[in-house]
């Protein structure tokens, strides 16, 4: 298995909703990442998990809450989002976070906040 | 602060034309460099990467890139483009950040190929 799987592919949520994005990989990678990508813009790093521990938080608002239950799973919990949070949320993984061999990206969750 | 610059925002070529997309980075330490491609409606895919050794790196689909340390550049090239190369291309650099490292992306270059 050489893929990063993200669910759901599309999500529409209201500003008072609570939802979660899920990411899964079975490549034995020990670093996992959340990126946010707005239309026609590059991906922007949100969080880095290394060996299931949060190692980088790029000053992301607390309405985004990451969780790494085990080495294969990465969640992003969403609460009280704003319309400007609408974007493509990408999950990625790599062998480790110290020496990159490049990331493997998932296909993303397209989030719309109404 | 570390940064990656892609000066060409949109490049339009005819099929069989040669391609060169520019990428410059700002980082004083050891770098790992990447080019990613994002086809319309698809996820990011790694085209090629440079870590050390031969500065001319060959990737998938006939792409190559040359690392020129003195110019802080890592330009992407292809001798003859095809319509299927229409996509967004992102240059990226791996930088160390406290206890971990992260990849930061350039702003991207949209490549449009006329059939």
mmCIF file of C-alpha atoms in Angstrom:
data_model
loop_
_atom_site.group_PDB
_atom_site.id
_atom_site.type_symbol
_atom_site.label_atom_id
_atom_site.label_comp_id
_atom_site.label_asym_id
_atom_site.label_seq_id
_atom_site.Cartn_x
_atom_site.Cartn_y
_atom_site.Cartn_z
ATOM 1 C CA UNK A 1 0.000 0.000 0.000
ATOM 2 C CA UNK A 2 1.620 3.222 -1.166
ATOM 3 C CA UNK A 3 -1.251 5.598 -0.593
ATOM 4 C CA UNK A 4 -2.477 8.173 1.851
ATOM 5 C CA UNK A 5 -6.250 7.907 2.163
ATOM 6 C CA UNK A 6 -8.341 10.880 3.237
ATOM 7 C CA UNK A 7 -12.018 10.885 4.157
ATOM 8 C CA UNK A 8 -14.382 12.415 3.414
ATOM 9 C CA UNK A 9 -13.516 13.752 -0.039
ATOM 10 C CA UNK A 10 -16.005 16.602 0.298
ATOM 11 C CA UNK A 11 -17.491 18.201 3.406
ATOM 12 C CA UNK A 12 -19.947 21.040 3.847
ATOM 13 C CA UNK A 13 -20.393 22.286 7.395
ATOM 14 C CA UNK A 14 -22.041 25.163 9.196
ATOM 15 C CA UNK A 15 -20.137 27.534 11.420
ATOM 16 C CA UNK A 16 -21.543 25.904 14.571
ATOM 17 C CA UNK A 17 -20.871 22.314 13.500
ATOM 18 C CA UNK A 18 -18.223 19.934 14.772
ATOM 19 C CA UNK A 19 -16.685 17.622 12.211
ATOM 20 C CA UNK A 20 -13.501 15.608 11.746
ATOM 21 C CA UNK A 21 -11.229 14.908 8.808
ATOM 22 C CA UNK A 22 -9.451 11.566 8.716
ATOM 23 C CA UNK A 23 -6.181 10.458 7.177
ATOM 24 C CA UNK A 24 -4.699 6.968 7.036
ATOM 25 C CA UNK A 25 -1.482 5.452 5.705
ATOM 26 C CA UNK A 26 -0.020 1.950 5.956
ATOM 27 C CA UNK A 27 3.464 2.606 4.597
ATOM 28 C CA UNK A 28 5.118 2.597 8.009
ATOM 29 C CA UNK A 29 5.761 6.331 7.768
ATOM 30 C CA UNK A 30 6.395 7.948 11.145
ATOM 31 C CA UNK A 31 5.742 11.568 10.203
ATOM 32 C CA UNK A 32 2.353 12.900 9.164
ATOM 33 C CA UNK A 33 1.260 16.359 8.158
ATOM 34 C CA UNK A 34 -1.770 18.547 7.653
ATOM 35 C CA UNK A 35 -1.642 21.191 4.938
ATOM 36 C CA UNK A 36 -4.241 23.722 3.848
ATOM 37 C CA UNK A 37 -4.471 24.720 0.192
ATOM 38 C CA UNK A 38 -6.587 27.592 -1.087
ATOM 39 C CA UNK A 39 -7.456 27.800 -4.770
ATOM 40 C CA UNK A 40 -4.482 28.611 -7.004
ATOM 41 C CA UNK A 41 -2.179 28.828 -3.960
ATOM 42 C CA UNK A 42 0.564 26.515 -2.669
ATOM 43 C CA UNK A 43 -0.079 24.209 0.259
ATOM 44 C CA UNK A 44 0.506 25.827 3.653
ATOM 45 C CA UNK A 45 1.731 23.707 6.531
ATOM 46 C CA UNK A 46 -0.561 23.478 9.558
ATOM 47 C CA UNK A 47 0.738 20.652 11.749
ATOM 48 C CA UNK A 48 3.526 18.076 11.837
ATOM 49 C CA UNK A 49 3.340 14.860 13.831
ATOM 50 C CA UNK A 50 6.510 12.881 14.381
ATOM 51 C CA UNK A 51 6.235 9.464 16.051
ATOM 52 C CA UNK A 52 2.667 10.313 17.069
ATOM 53 C CA UNK A 53 3.716 13.494 18.851
ATOM 54 C CA UNK A 54 2.905 17.012 17.696
ATOM 55 C CA UNK A 55 6.215 18.614 16.717
ATOM 56 C CA UNK A 56 5.147 21.640 14.683
ATOM 57 C CA UNK A 57 2.062 23.846 15.003
ATOM 58 C CA UNK A 58 2.223 26.726 12.543
ATOM 59 C CA UNK A 59 0.196 29.064 14.759
ATOM 60 C CA UNK A 60 -3.036 27.491 13.621
ATOM 61 C CA UNK A 61 -6.236 28.779 15.312
ATOM 62 C CA UNK A 62 -7.590 26.545 18.061
ATOM 63 C CA UNK A 63 -10.741 25.837 16.064
ATOM 64 C CA UNK A 64 -8.502 23.296 14.297
ATOM 65 C CA UNK A 65 -7.444 20.480 16.612
ATOM 66 C CA UNK A 66 -5.185 17.677 15.353
ATOM 67 C CA UNK A 67 -4.998 14.212 16.817
ATOM 68 C CA UNK A 68 -2.737 11.259 16.070
ATOM 69 C CA UNK A 69 -4.246 8.145 17.713
ATOM 70 C CA UNK A 70 -1.571 5.828 16.302
ATOM 71 C CA UNK A 71 1.182 5.715 13.711
ATOM 72 C CA UNK A 72 -1.238 5.083 10.845
ATOM 73 C CA UNK A 73 -3.974 7.583 11.613
ATOM 74 C CA UNK A 74 -4.188 11.353 11.709
ATOM 75 C CA UNK A 75 -7.344 13.311 12.448
ATOM 76 C CA UNK A 76 -8.205 16.986 12.203
ATOM 77 C CA UNK A 77 -11.094 18.030 14.413
ATOM 78 C CA UNK A 78 -13.009 21.098 13.286
ATOM 79 C CA UNK A 79 -15.203 23.325 15.432
ATOM 80 C CA UNK A 80 -16.702 26.789 14.955
ATOM 81 C CA UNK A 81 -15.023 27.337 11.609
ATOM 82 C CA UNK A 82 -15.333 30.478 9.536
ATOM 83 C CA UNK A 83 -16.187 30.736 5.816
ATOM 84 C CA UNK A 84 -12.569 31.740 5.111
ATOM 85 C CA UNK A 85 -11.513 28.304 6.357
ATOM 86 C CA UNK A 86 -13.019 26.807 3.220
ATOM 87 C CA UNK A 87 -10.145 25.123 1.386
ATOM 88 C CA UNK A 88 -8.626 21.819 0.336
ATOM 89 C CA UNK A 89 -7.109 20.090 3.359
ATOM 90 C CA UNK A 90 -4.258 17.801 2.472
ATOM 91 C CA UNK A 91 -2.730 15.078 4.553
ATOM 92 C CA UNK A 92 0.770 13.835 3.818
ATOM 93 C CA UNK A 93 3.214 11.359 5.271
ATOM 94 C CA UNK A 94 6.938 10.727 5.065
ATOM 95 C CA UNK A 95 9.358 8.151 6.416
ATOM 96 C CA UNK A 96 10.339 10.512 9.209
ATOM 97 C CA UNK A 97 10.421 14.224 9.851
ATOM 98 C CA UNK A 98 14.173 14.629 10.145
ATOM 99 C CA UNK A 99 15.291 13.673 6.691
ATOM 100 C CA UNK A 100 12.765 14.053 3.981
ATOM 101 C CA UNK A 101 12.462 11.688 1.086
ATOM 102 C CA UNK A 102 9.531 13.684 -0.103
ATOM 103 C CA UNK A 103 5.985 13.433 1.038
ATOM 104 C CA UNK A 104 3.215 11.176 -0.136
ATOM 105 C CA UNK A 105 0.075 13.280 -0.344
ATOM 106 C CA UNK A 106 -3.523 12.228 -0.037
ATOM 107 C CA UNK A 107 -6.113 13.509 -2.496
ATOM 108 C CA UNK A 108 -7.486 15.898 0.094
ATOM 109 C CA UNK A 109 -10.791 16.854 1.654
ATOM 110 C CA UNK A 110 -12.509 19.803 0.039
ATOM 111 C CA UNK A 111 -14.124 21.694 2.887
ATOM 112 C CA UNK A 112 -16.817 24.316 2.472
ATOM 113 C CA UNK A 113 -17.932 26.307 5.512
ATOM 114 C CA UNK A 114 -21.337 27.948 5.149
ATOM 115 C CA UNK B 1 13.240 33.549 6.787
ATOM 116 C CA UNK B 2 13.380 30.643 4.419
ATOM 117 C CA UNK B 3 11.484 31.082 1.186
ATOM 118 C CA UNK B 4 11.000 29.591 -2.232
ATOM 119 C CA UNK B 5 10.393 31.794 -5.279
ATOM 120 C CA UNK B 6 8.837 30.773 -8.548
ATOM 121 C CA UNK B 7 8.877 33.791 -10.804
ATOM 122 C CA UNK B 8 6.795 32.359 -13.625
ATOM 123 C CA UNK B 9 3.172 32.347 -12.515
ATOM 124 C CA UNK B 10 1.705 31.124 -15.790
ATOM 125 C CA UNK B 11 3.576 29.613 -18.729
ATOM 126 C CA UNK B 12 1.896 28.829 -22.046
ATOM 127 C CA UNK B 13 3.667 26.589 -24.558
ATOM 128 C CA UNK B 14 2.866 24.633 -27.669
ATOM 129 C CA UNK B 15 3.324 20.885 -27.781
ATOM 130 C CA UNK B 16 6.929 19.799 -28.450
ATOM 131 C CA UNK B 17 8.334 23.067 -27.113
ATOM 132 C CA UNK B 18 11.070 22.939 -24.516
ATOM 133 C CA UNK B 19 10.269 23.863 -20.936
ATOM 134 C CA UNK B 20 12.212 25.529 -18.167
ATOM 135 C CA UNK B 21 10.532 26.646 -14.939
ATOM 136 C CA UNK B 22 12.542 28.746 -12.544
ATOM 137 C CA UNK B 23 12.923 28.138 -8.824
ATOM 138 C CA UNK B 24 15.094 30.018 -6.356
ATOM 139 C CA UNK B 25 15.312 29.410 -2.644
ATOM 140 C CA UNK B 26 16.522 31.407 0.274
ATOM 141 C CA UNK B 27 18.187 29.195 2.885
ATOM 142 C CA UNK B 28 21.781 29.122 4.055
ATOM 143 C CA UNK B 29 22.012 25.559 5.240
ATOM 144 C CA UNK B 30 21.931 22.154 3.607
ATOM 145 C CA UNK B 31 18.844 21.826 1.495
ATOM 146 C CA UNK B 32 16.753 19.079 0.064
ATOM 147 C CA UNK B 33 14.854 20.250 -2.993
ATOM 148 C CA UNK B 34 11.738 18.946 -4.690
ATOM 149 C CA UNK B 35 9.419 19.538 -7.594
ATOM 150 C CA UNK B 36 5.796 18.501 -7.200
ATOM 151 C CA UNK B 37 3.096 18.469 -9.862
ATOM 152 C CA UNK B 38 -0.646 18.831 -9.386
ATOM 153 C CA UNK B 39 -2.741 17.826 -12.390
ATOM 154 C CA UNK B 40 -6.219 19.379 -12.628
ATOM 155 C CA UNK B 41 -8.426 17.893 -9.939
ATOM 156 C CA UNK B 42 -5.726 15.597 -8.654
ATOM 157 C CA UNK B 43 -3.430 15.456 -5.651
ATOM 158 C CA UNK B 44 0.186 16.515 -5.452
ATOM 159 C CA UNK B 45 2.707 14.073 -6.898
ATOM 160 C CA UNK B 46 6.476 14.084 -6.499
ATOM 161 C CA UNK B 47 8.253 14.683 -9.824
ATOM 162 C CA UNK B 48 11.831 14.585 -8.593
ATOM 163 C CA UNK B 49 14.045 15.377 -5.626
ATOM 164 C CA UNK B 50 17.610 16.400 -4.872
ATOM 165 C CA UNK B 51 19.494 15.484 -1.705
ATOM 166 C CA UNK B 52 23.161 15.258 -2.629
ATOM 167 C CA UNK B 53 25.536 14.078 -5.339
ATOM 168 C CA UNK B 54 24.934 14.730 -9.023
ATOM 169 C CA UNK B 55 23.281 18.147 -9.289
ATOM 170 C CA UNK B 56 21.381 17.047 -12.392
ATOM 171 C CA UNK B 57 18.408 15.067 -11.201
ATOM 172 C CA UNK B 58 16.128 13.034 -13.435
ATOM 173 C CA UNK B 59 12.519 12.488 -12.486
ATOM 174 C CA UNK B 60 9.410 10.874 -13.839
ATOM 175 C CA UNK B 61 7.751 11.653 -17.189
ATOM 176 C CA UNK B 62 10.947 12.990 -18.777
ATOM 177 C CA UNK B 63 11.456 15.857 -16.345
ATOM 178 C CA UNK B 64 14.840 16.838 -14.953
ATOM 179 C CA UNK B 65 16.151 19.586 -12.697
ATOM 180 C CA UNK B 66 19.538 21.089 -12.057
ATOM 181 C CA UNK B 67 20.718 22.237 -8.639
ATOM 182 C CA UNK B 68 23.074 25.225 -8.919
ATOM 183 C CA UNK B 69 24.264 25.969 -5.407
ATOM 184 C CA UNK B 70 25.960 29.257 -6.286
ATOM 185 C CA UNK B 71 22.703 30.581 -7.721
ATOM 186 C CA UNK B 72 20.411 29.036 -5.086
ATOM 187 C CA UNK B 73 18.417 27.647 -7.980
ATOM 188 C CA UNK B 74 16.695 24.395 -8.857
ATOM 189 C CA UNK B 75 15.106 24.876 -12.271
ATOM 190 C CA UNK B 76 12.839 22.274 -13.823
ATOM 191 C CA UNK B 77 13.303 21.292 -17.469
ATOM 192 C CA UNK B 78 11.735 19.087 -20.095
ATOM 193 C CA UNK B 79 13.005 18.949 -23.696
ATOM 194 C CA UNK B 80 9.614 18.432 -25.346
ATOM 195 C CA UNK B 81 6.318 19.022 -23.547
ATOM 196 C CA UNK B 82 3.048 17.237 -24.190
ATOM 197 C CA UNK B 83 -0.537 18.380 -23.760
ATOM 198 C CA UNK B 84 -0.770 16.025 -20.771
ATOM 199 C CA UNK B 85 1.855 18.117 -18.951
ATOM 200 C CA UNK B 86 -0.768 20.796 -18.349
ATOM 201 C CA UNK B 87 -0.714 21.184 -14.560
ATOM 202 C CA UNK B 88 0.438 23.302 -11.631
ATOM 203 C CA UNK B 89 4.096 22.840 -10.727
ATOM 204 C CA UNK B 90 5.425 23.545 -7.240
ATOM 205 C CA UNK B 91 9.051 23.852 -6.237
ATOM 206 C CA UNK B 92 9.694 23.009 -2.574
ATOM 207 C CA UNK B 93 12.565 23.009 -0.106
ATOM 208 C CA UNK B 94 13.037 21.067 3.099
ATOM 209 C CA UNK B 95 14.159 23.240 6.006
ATOM 210 C CA UNK B 96 15.033 22.368 9.575
ATOM 211 C CA UNK B 97 12.671 23.790 12.154
ATOM 212 C CA UNK B 98 13.505 23.203 15.826
ATOM 213 C CA UNK B 99 13.030 19.472 16.497
ATOM 214 C CA UNK B 100 11.693 18.557 13.099
ATOM 215 C CA UNK B 101 11.880 19.663 9.509
ATOM 216 C CA UNK B 102 9.239 20.777 7.109
ATOM 217 C CA UNK B 103 8.788 21.330 3.435
ATOM 218 C CA UNK B 104 7.814 24.799 2.270
ATOM 219 C CA UNK B 105 6.392 25.358 -1.181
ATOM 220 C CA UNK B 106 6.831 28.048 -3.776
ATOM 221 C CA UNK B 107 3.770 29.854 -5.086
ATOM 222 C CA UNK B 108 3.491 27.528 -8.057
ATOM 223 C CA UNK B 109 3.659 27.864 -11.843
ATOM 224 C CA UNK B 110 0.646 27.039 -13.943
ATOM 225 C CA UNK B 111 1.683 25.342 -17.180
ATOM 226 C CA UNK B 112 -0.757 25.369 -20.091
ATOM 227 C CA UNK B 113 0.090 23.381 -23.221
ATOM 228 C CA UNK B 114 -1.617 24.225 -26.492
ATOM 229 C CA UNK B 115 -2.384 21.111 -28.555
#
